[in-house]
Short mmCIF file of C-alpha atoms in Angstrom, two decimals:
data_model
loop_
_atom_site.label_atom_id
_atom_site.label_comp_id
_atom_site.label_asym_id
_atom_site.label_seq_id
_atom_site.Cartn_x
_atom_site.Cartn_y
_atom_site.Cartn_z
CA MET A 1 -1.27 14.77 204.30
CA ASN A 2 -4.67 14.85 204.67
CA LEU A 3 -5.97 14.43 201.34
CA THR A 4 -9.52 15.55 202.26
CA SER A 5 -7.88 18.54 204.74
CA PRO A 6 -8.22 22.21 203.95
CA PHE A 7 -5.56 22.79 202.96
CA SER A 8 -5.16 20.46 200.93
CA ILE A 9 -8.22 21.04 198.95
CA ALA A 10 -7.04 24.76 199.02
CA ILE A 11 -3.86 23.27 197.08
CA VAL A 12 -6.15 20.93 194.60
CA ALA A 13 -8.29 24.32 193.65
CA ILE A 14 -5.04 26.33 192.48
CA THR A 15 -3.52 23.28 190.53
CA GLY A 16 -7.52 23.28 189.02
CA LEU A 17 -8.11 26.81 188.55
CA ALA A 18 -4.18 27.49 186.89
CA LEU A 19 -4.69 24.46 184.70
CA LEU A 20 -8.04 26.38 183.83
CA GLY A 21 -6.02 29.42 182.19
CA LEU A 22 -7.59 31.34 185.82
CA PRO A 23 -4.06 33.26 186.32
CA ILE A 24 -1.98 31.83 189.02
CA GLY A 25 -2.14 35.29 190.49
CA LEU A 26 -5.84 34.40 191.38
CA SER A 27 -5.82 31.45 191.76
CA MET A 28 -4.16 31.54 194.88
CA ILE A 29 -6.81 34.09 196.07
CA CYS A 30 -9.45 32.05 195.28
CA GLY A 31 -7.71 28.72 197.20
CA SER A 32 -6.85 30.30 199.43
CA ILE A 33 -10.52 32.37 200.81
CA LEU A 34 -11.13 28.36 199.54
CA TYR A 35 -9.38 27.29 202.91
CA LEU A 36 -10.85 30.03 204.65
CA SER A 37 -14.34 29.98 204.23
CA MET A 38 -13.76 25.67 204.75
CA ASN A 39 -11.85 26.55 208.64
CA GLY A 40 -15.03 28.70 209.83
CA MET A 41 -12.14 32.30 209.39
CA ASP A 42 -12.88 35.37 208.22
CA MET A 43 -12.22 35.18 204.58
CA GLY A 44 -12.13 39.05 204.00
CA THR A 45 -8.82 38.28 205.84
CA ALA A 46 -7.62 37.42 202.07
CA ALA A 47 -7.74 41.29 201.80
CA GLU A 48 -6.50 42.11 204.63
CA GLN A 49 -3.46 40.44 203.18
CA PHE A 50 -3.80 41.43 199.89
CA LEU A 51 -3.48 45.31 201.00
CA ASN A 52 -1.37 45.41 203.89
CA GLY A 53 1.62 44.06 202.10
CA MET A 54 1.14 45.93 199.07
CA TYR A 55 0.81 49.24 200.14
CA SER A 56 3.01 48.39 202.98
CA ASN A 57 6.19 47.17 200.58
CA TYR A 58 7.76 50.23 199.63
CA ILE A 59 10.23 47.69 197.52
CA ILE A 60 7.38 46.34 195.36
CA LEU A 61 7.52 49.67 193.78
CA ALA A 62 10.67 48.93 191.82
CA VAL A 63 9.05 46.46 190.03
CA PRO A 64 6.99 49.05 188.08
CA LEU A 65 8.97 50.93 187.76
CA PHE A 66 12.33 48.96 186.71
CA ILE A 67 9.68 48.05 184.53
CA PHE A 68 9.07 51.52 182.65
CA ALA A 69 11.98 51.76 181.68
CA ALA A 70 13.07 48.39 180.02
CA GLU A 71 10.01 49.48 177.73
CA ILE A 72 11.00 53.30 177.32
CA MET A 73 14.74 52.39 176.74
CA ASN A 74 13.24 50.07 173.83
CA SER A 75 10.41 52.66 172.22
CA GLY A 76 12.97 54.83 171.81
CA SER A 77 16.56 54.56 170.11
CA MET A 78 18.74 54.26 173.33
CA THR A 79 18.91 50.26 172.47
CA GLU A 80 19.74 50.52 168.42
CA ARG A 81 22.65 53.24 169.90
CA LEU A 82 23.50 50.68 172.15
CA LEU A 83 24.28 47.25 169.84
CA ARG A 84 25.71 49.97 167.46
CA PHE A 85 28.42 50.69 170.54
CA CYS A 86 28.82 46.29 170.93
CA ASN A 87 29.56 46.53 167.34
CA VAL A 88 33.23 49.08 167.72
CA LEU A 89 34.20 46.60 170.77
CA VAL A 90 33.66 42.71 169.69
CA GLY A 91 32.28 43.16 165.72
CA HIS A 92 34.70 42.45 164.43
CA PHE A 93 35.66 39.19 165.79
CA ARG A 94 35.19 36.37 164.39
CA GLY A 95 31.09 35.93 164.81
CA GLY A 96 30.86 38.87 165.32
CA LEU A 97 27.61 39.57 166.09
CA ALA A 98 27.41 36.42 167.79
CA GLN A 99 29.47 38.26 170.42
CA ILE A 100 27.86 41.74 169.74
CA ASN A 101 24.41 40.54 171.02
CA VAL A 102 26.25 38.83 174.35
CA VAL A 103 27.52 41.85 174.76
CA GLN A 104 23.90 43.82 174.41
CA SER A 105 22.69 41.75 177.54
CA LEU A 106 25.25 42.58 179.51
CA ILE A 107 25.36 46.10 179.64
CA PHE A 108 21.24 46.29 178.65
CA ALA A 109 21.50 44.36 181.90
CA GLY A 110 22.36 47.48 183.91
CA MET A 111 19.77 48.30 182.99
CA SER A 112 15.81 46.54 182.38
CA GLY A 113 16.65 44.33 185.58
CA SER A 114 13.97 42.49 183.04
CA ALA A 115 15.25 39.08 181.08
CA ILE A 116 11.53 39.15 179.32
CA ALA A 117 12.07 42.87 178.06
CA ASP A 118 15.19 41.86 176.54
CA ALA A 119 14.35 39.12 174.08
CA ALA A 120 11.60 41.68 173.42
CA GLY A 121 13.60 44.75 173.10
CA SER A 122 17.19 44.06 170.86
CA GLY A 123 15.81 40.28 170.22
CA ARG A 124 14.04 41.41 167.47
CA MET A 125 17.13 43.69 166.16
CA MET A 126 19.79 41.12 166.60
CA GLN A 127 17.51 38.26 164.80
CA ASN A 128 16.81 40.39 161.51
CA MET A 129 21.00 41.81 162.09
CA MET A 130 21.74 38.16 162.48
CA THR A 131 19.96 36.43 160.40
CA ARG A 132 20.19 38.90 157.55
CA GLU A 133 22.04 37.56 153.57
CA ASN A 134 21.78 33.92 155.46
CA ARG A 135 24.70 34.59 158.14
CA TYR A 136 23.58 33.05 161.05
CA THR A 137 21.13 30.29 161.36
CA PRO A 138 17.37 32.13 162.62
CA SER A 139 17.42 29.62 164.94
CA TYR A 140 20.73 29.78 166.00
CA ALA A 141 19.91 33.45 166.72
CA ALA A 142 16.95 33.18 168.35
CA ALA A 143 18.74 30.49 171.06
CA LEU A 144 21.41 33.00 171.83
CA THR A 145 19.19 35.32 172.07
CA ALA A 146 17.03 33.83 175.13
CA VAL A 147 20.07 32.50 176.68
CA THR A 148 21.79 35.93 177.07
CA ALA A 149 18.21 37.73 178.05
CA VAL A 150 19.06 36.05 180.64
CA ILE A 151 21.88 37.56 182.48
CA GLY A 152 20.22 40.56 182.57
CA PRO A 153 18.07 39.68 185.84
CA ILE A 154 21.65 38.35 187.60
CA LEU A 155 22.60 41.29 187.31
CA PRO A 156 21.81 44.37 189.12
CA PRO A 157 19.71 45.93 188.55
CA SER A 158 17.37 42.77 189.02
CA ILE A 159 13.59 42.35 189.20
CA PRO A 160 13.77 38.66 190.33
CA MET A 161 16.37 40.31 193.22
CA VAL A 162 13.60 42.69 194.06
CA ILE A 163 10.97 39.86 194.76
CA TYR A 164 13.27 37.72 195.76
CA ALA A 165 14.30 41.13 198.54
CA LEU A 166 10.60 41.25 200.26
CA VAL A 167 10.29 37.67 200.95
CA SER A 168 13.29 36.63 202.57
CA ASP A 169 13.91 40.55 203.86
CA ALA A 170 17.01 40.57 202.36
CA SER A 171 18.92 43.77 200.93
CA ILE A 172 18.44 44.62 198.04
CA GLY A 173 21.72 46.21 197.87
CA TYR A 174 23.36 43.17 198.49
CA LEU A 175 21.61 41.51 196.37
CA PHE A 176 22.18 43.27 193.41
CA LEU A 177 26.00 43.28 194.60
CA ALA A 178 25.87 39.76 194.03
CA GLY A 179 25.32 39.27 191.08
CA VAL A 180 27.77 40.61 189.44
CA VAL A 181 30.78 38.01 190.00
CA PRO A 182 28.19 35.18 188.70
CA GLY A 183 26.78 37.40 186.46
CA LEU A 184 29.78 38.15 184.40
CA LEU A 185 31.42 34.65 185.32
CA MET A 186 28.02 33.27 183.31
CA THR A 187 28.41 36.29 179.74
CA ALA A 188 32.54 34.47 180.38
CA LEU A 189 30.93 31.05 179.40
CA GLN A 190 28.42 31.73 177.57
CA MET A 191 31.62 33.75 174.72
CA VAL A 192 33.63 30.76 175.12
CA GLN A 193 31.12 28.91 174.03
CA VAL A 194 30.32 31.75 170.46
CA GLY A 195 33.56 31.71 170.59
CA TRP A 196 34.08 27.88 169.87
CA ASP A 197 30.76 27.96 167.22
CA ALA A 198 32.21 30.56 165.12
CA ARG A 199 34.97 28.34 164.25
CA ARG A 200 33.56 24.81 164.40
CA LEU A 201 30.73 26.93 162.20
CA ASN A 202 32.99 29.15 160.47
CA PHE A 203 31.14 32.22 161.67
CA PRO A 204 31.70 35.52 158.75
CA VAL A 205 33.70 38.06 159.74
CA GLU A 206 31.78 41.52 160.42
CA GLN A 207 33.57 44.15 158.69
CA ARG A 208 35.75 46.15 161.00
CA VAL A 209 34.25 49.74 162.59
CA PRO A 210 36.75 52.69 160.46
CA LEU A 211 38.86 54.62 163.16
CA ARG A 212 37.78 57.72 162.75
CA GLU A 213 34.00 56.57 163.28
CA ILE A 214 34.30 54.90 166.75
CA PRO A 215 34.74 58.71 168.53
CA ARG A 216 30.78 59.04 166.48
CA VAL A 217 29.34 56.17 167.72
CA THR A 218 30.80 56.36 170.74
CA TRP A 219 29.92 60.16 172.37
CA GLN A 220 25.48 58.67 170.59
CA ALA A 221 25.77 55.76 172.44
CA PHE A 222 27.22 57.83 175.82
CA PRO A 223 24.26 58.14 177.52
CA THR A 224 23.12 55.20 177.37
CA LEU A 225 26.19 53.67 178.98
CA LEU A 226 25.46 56.80 181.40
CA MET A 227 22.52 54.67 183.05
CA PRO A 228 23.60 52.29 184.67
CA VAL A 229 26.98 54.51 186.31
CA ILE A 230 23.94 57.07 187.51
CA LEU A 231 22.03 54.08 188.72
CA LEU A 232 23.76 51.89 190.23
CA GLY A 233 26.72 55.29 191.59
CA CYS A 234 23.47 56.29 193.08
CA ILE A 235 22.60 53.18 195.48
CA TYR A 236 25.45 52.20 196.49
CA SER A 237 26.81 55.50 197.72
CA GLY A 238 23.29 56.05 199.39
CA VAL A 239 21.93 59.48 197.80
CA THR A 240 19.06 56.20 197.21
CA THR A 241 17.14 53.67 198.15
CA PRO A 242 16.76 50.70 195.11
CA THR A 243 13.35 52.29 194.81
CA GLU A 244 14.36 55.96 194.15
CA ALA A 245 16.95 54.57 192.04
CA ALA A 246 14.05 52.30 189.39
CA ALA A 247 12.05 55.91 189.34
CA LEU A 248 15.51 57.99 188.57
CA ALA A 249 16.19 55.00 185.49
CA ALA A 250 12.89 55.68 184.26
CA ALA A 251 12.98 59.32 184.99
CA TYR A 252 16.64 58.80 183.01
CA ALA A 253 15.28 56.57 179.98
CA VAL A 254 12.07 59.45 179.66
CA LEU A 255 15.03 62.84 179.64
CA VAL A 256 17.62 60.20 177.22
CA SER A 257 14.63 59.68 174.06
CA VAL A 258 13.06 62.50 174.46
CA VAL A 259 14.68 65.55 175.17
CA ILE A 260 18.92 64.38 173.98
CA TYR A 261 17.74 61.52 171.90
CA ARG A 262 14.55 62.91 170.06
CA SER A 263 13.51 59.79 168.96
CA LEU A 264 10.44 58.81 171.04
CA SER A 265 7.32 60.21 169.93
CA TRP A 266 3.95 60.39 171.83
CA ARG A 267 2.31 57.40 171.59
CA GLU A 268 5.56 55.44 171.46
CA GLY A 269 5.54 57.10 174.84
CA TYR A 270 1.96 56.28 175.25
CA GLY A 271 2.26 52.53 174.23
CA ALA A 272 5.59 51.65 176.56
CA ILE A 273 3.34 53.16 178.87
CA LEU A 274 0.99 50.96 178.63
CA VAL A 275 2.32 48.15 177.83
CA SER A 276 4.44 48.50 181.28
CA ALA A 277 0.86 48.83 183.74
CA LYS A 278 -0.04 45.32 181.79
CA THR A 279 3.35 43.37 182.83
CA SER A 280 3.22 45.34 185.86
CA ALA A 281 -0.74 44.64 186.76
CA SER A 282 0.10 40.73 185.57
CA ILE A 283 2.98 41.11 187.79
CA GLY A 284 1.34 42.78 191.66
CA MET A 285 -0.84 40.09 191.52
CA MET A 286 0.58 37.32 190.95
CA ILE A 287 2.64 39.10 194.01
CA GLY A 288 -1.02 39.88 195.56
CA GLY A 289 -1.81 36.27 195.53
CA ALA A 290 1.46 35.01 196.88
CA LEU A 291 0.92 37.50 199.85
CA VAL A 292 -2.12 36.48 201.20
CA PHE A 293 -1.76 32.04 200.15
CA ASN A 294 2.01 32.83 202.16
CA TYR A 295 -0.86 34.26 205.23
CA VAL A 296 -2.67 30.04 204.52
CA VAL A 297 0.99 28.94 204.80
CA THR A 298 2.25 29.96 207.82
CA ILE A 299 -1.25 29.22 209.60
CA GLU A 300 -0.40 25.49 208.58
CA ASN A 301 2.96 26.03 209.70
CA ILE A 302 4.73 24.23 206.07
CA PRO A 303 8.34 26.42 206.89
CA GLU A 304 8.60 25.19 210.17
CA THR A 305 6.97 20.95 208.97
CA LEU A 306 9.78 21.32 206.23
CA ARG A 307 12.68 22.98 208.46
CA ALA A 308 12.04 19.75 211.02
CA ILE A 309 11.90 17.67 207.80
CA LEU A 310 15.34 18.45 206.93
CA GLN A 311 16.79 18.93 210.05
CA GLY A 312 15.63 15.27 210.53
CA TRP A 313 17.56 14.31 207.96
CA GLU A 314 20.35 15.60 209.26
CA LEU A 315 21.27 17.67 205.76
CA THR A 316 24.46 20.12 204.92
CA PRO A 317 23.99 22.96 203.95
CA LEU A 318 25.02 22.20 200.03
CA GLN A 319 23.78 18.77 199.67
CA PHE A 320 21.06 21.49 201.30
CA LEU A 321 21.71 23.57 198.93
CA LEU A 322 21.99 20.76 196.06
CA LEU A 323 18.76 19.58 197.25
CA VAL A 324 17.09 23.07 196.31
CA ASN A 325 18.62 23.39 192.68
CA VAL A 326 16.88 19.82 191.30
CA ILE A 327 13.77 21.45 193.21
CA LEU A 328 13.78 24.44 191.71
CA LEU A 329 15.27 23.32 187.58
CA LEU A 330 12.40 20.99 188.31
CA LEU A 331 9.93 23.40 188.82
CA GLY A 332 11.06 25.56 185.92
CA CYS A 333 10.31 23.76 183.32
CA VAL A 334 6.02 24.25 184.95
CA LEU A 335 6.20 27.03 186.01
CA GLU A 336 6.78 30.85 186.28
CA GLY A 337 9.49 31.72 187.45
CA THR A 338 7.96 34.71 189.17
CA ALA A 339 5.58 32.06 190.68
CA VAL A 340 9.03 30.47 192.20
CA LEU A 341 9.86 33.20 194.24
CA LEU A 342 6.54 33.86 195.59
CA ILE A 343 5.51 30.46 196.31
CA ILE A 344 7.98 27.98 197.17
CA VAL A 345 11.14 30.06 197.82
CA PRO A 346 9.73 31.39 201.43
CA VAL A 347 9.12 27.78 202.46
CA PHE A 348 12.86 26.98 202.02
CA ILE A 349 13.96 30.38 203.66
CA PRO A 350 14.20 29.61 207.15
CA ALA A 351 15.29 25.43 205.88
CA ALA A 352 18.15 28.00 205.38
CA GLN A 353 18.64 29.93 207.75
CA ALA A 354 18.52 26.96 210.56
CA LEU A 355 21.31 25.90 208.64
CA GLY A 356 23.55 28.86 208.81
CA ILE A 357 23.14 29.38 204.51
CA ASP A 358 23.48 33.62 204.12
CA LEU A 359 20.79 34.36 202.69
CA VAL A 360 22.19 36.94 199.95
CA HIS A 361 24.18 33.81 199.16
CA PHE A 362 20.82 31.84 198.62
CA GLY A 363 19.45 34.31 196.49
CA VAL A 364 21.82 34.50 193.88
CA VAL A 365 21.61 30.58 193.06
CA VAL A 366 17.61 30.71 193.59
CA VAL A 367 18.28 33.46 190.49
CA VAL A 368 20.06 32.01 188.82
CA ASN A 369 18.08 28.74 188.86
CA ILE A 370 14.69 30.69 187.94
CA MET A 371 16.28 32.23 185.19
CA LEU A 372 17.34 28.71 183.55
CA GLY A 373 14.16 28.03 184.35
CA LEU A 374 13.35 30.67 181.51
CA VAL A 375 14.82 28.67 178.83
CA THR A 376 14.89 24.87 179.60
CA PRO A 377 11.62 23.91 178.05
CA PRO A 378 8.55 22.81 177.72
CA TYR A 379 8.20 26.72 179.87
CA GLY A 380 10.33 28.43 179.42
CA LEU A 381 8.92 31.52 178.66
CA LEU A 382 12.14 33.28 176.43
CA LEU A 383 11.98 30.05 174.33
CA PHE A 384 7.85 30.85 173.64
CA ILE A 385 8.71 33.91 172.76
CA MET A 386 11.83 33.86 170.68
CA THR A 387 9.82 31.13 169.04
CA ASN A 388 7.80 34.18 167.47
CA ILE A 389 10.16 36.22 166.68
CA SER A 390 12.59 34.93 164.87
CA GLY A 391 9.61 31.88 163.43
CA SER A 392 11.83 29.19 164.36
CA PRO A 393 10.84 26.00 165.80
CA MET A 394 10.26 25.61 169.28
CA LYS A 395 12.70 21.67 168.51
CA ALA A 396 15.64 23.78 166.77
CA ILE A 397 16.78 26.70 169.63
CA ILE A 398 16.35 24.50 171.89
CA ARG A 399 18.65 22.32 169.92
CA ASP A 400 20.91 25.10 169.20
CA CYS A 401 20.21 25.94 173.43
CA LEU A 402 22.50 22.72 174.58
CA PRO A 403 25.47 23.66 174.74
CA PHE A 404 24.57 27.44 176.52
CA LEU A 405 23.21 25.98 179.11
CA GLY A 406 25.58 23.37 179.65
CA TRP A 407 27.78 26.14 181.18
CA MET A 408 25.11 27.96 182.64
CA LEU A 409 24.85 24.66 184.80
CA LEU A 410 28.69 24.51 185.43
CA CYS A 411 28.32 27.81 186.42
CA LEU A 412 25.03 27.32 188.71
CA ILE A 413 27.76 24.59 189.95
CA LEU A 414 30.25 27.00 190.84
CA ILE A 415 28.02 29.62 192.38
CA THR A 416 26.59 26.62 194.56
CA LEU A 417 29.75 25.09 195.29
CA PHE A 418 31.93 28.35 195.64
CA PRO A 419 29.64 30.92 198.32
CA GLU A 420 32.57 33.74 197.59
CA ILE A 421 31.69 34.80 194.26
CA SER A 422 28.76 35.52 195.10
CA LEU A 423 29.01 36.86 198.65
CA TRP A 424 33.02 38.59 197.33
CA LEU A 425 31.96 42.44 196.28
CA PRO A 426 28.77 42.50 198.91
CA ARG A 427 32.02 41.53 201.07
CA LEU A 428 34.00 44.90 200.52
CA ALA A 429 30.97 46.90 200.37
CA GLY A 430 31.16 46.21 204.60
CA TYR A 431 28.73 43.24 204.51
CA GLU A 432 29.57 40.76 207.32
CA GLY A 433 26.79 38.75 206.95
#
């Protein structure tokens, strides 16, 4: 690569601005405008790509709607009632509170689509419950909350899969289905590790919920548990598109919190709207910046160049997937997941297609990689969130995360080696890819 070419200078500008603290979305826009200027092209093309990409992609609307639904759940009492129900299921086992943490993430995954929402929402409650009376160390409770939150975006609905569908044109519905078995597999492996830790470290056994209380707790949680059923049922029955289902999820969360549970005040509702707007604006700016920068990448013919290089290496599909895994795992240590999805993954997609790799399977592999990046140092975002919530040193949280990371890497390897783990459910639903 010519280090004095407009593209190289644009890359240096984007990197420099990001290191100086400018949001990555704005950094990409500035670097792309610099590239257009140096090539004598109309700089207004940047605005054209931004607006056309943002307003012509109906799918993007699903992102703020899922974020809003998750914020409403966390502001009302839906999450609290969900935890009580999980206590009925697994609370009486040794290490029951730890198992509750895993199971609540599994159920919450069917509602929010966001690992950050999961950790920030139920994370504080689980931290308080697990560390009360010194039942668990703060670092173990924080580490467990971080790794279980990773399950959220693998199971449907999933905001990262929505973004992947945006850059790959893969079917969101089939992507959602493809994440079910990998998500359940990861959940099972995490529960195995918790069970092992419970026996090894002699975790406490929680008091069993009296039999007479189980119907009441279940009935109180029923409206919350109904949310993923309605959401996914509407998508796969063809009643709604995934974006319309996201709007339905947000409306249902408001209905349950305000009308049924009566647990959402005006102040809390307004706060949820503000947080959702800020988060959506941040993600939206990153998506817009990536759309502009991807136009520059297309002009430079980077995807086709990469495809030619990889074909020259004569990689098999499996070798390519293993290479992508290594690259994404390394990038996940230093880059935010959405940035990787929007900037790096589109470059790999033409090569994957040329090698005959199914884009739905590839999407699951990509999303699992990016979720692992949320709990890998030094930039793991979930590590920072749980450090702030728990007050534990990050070093201690990372130490307690390591056994779970080993299981999650095993899950990634299995998904990579055996595509049918991801594609079995989509094929049952008629997928022919």
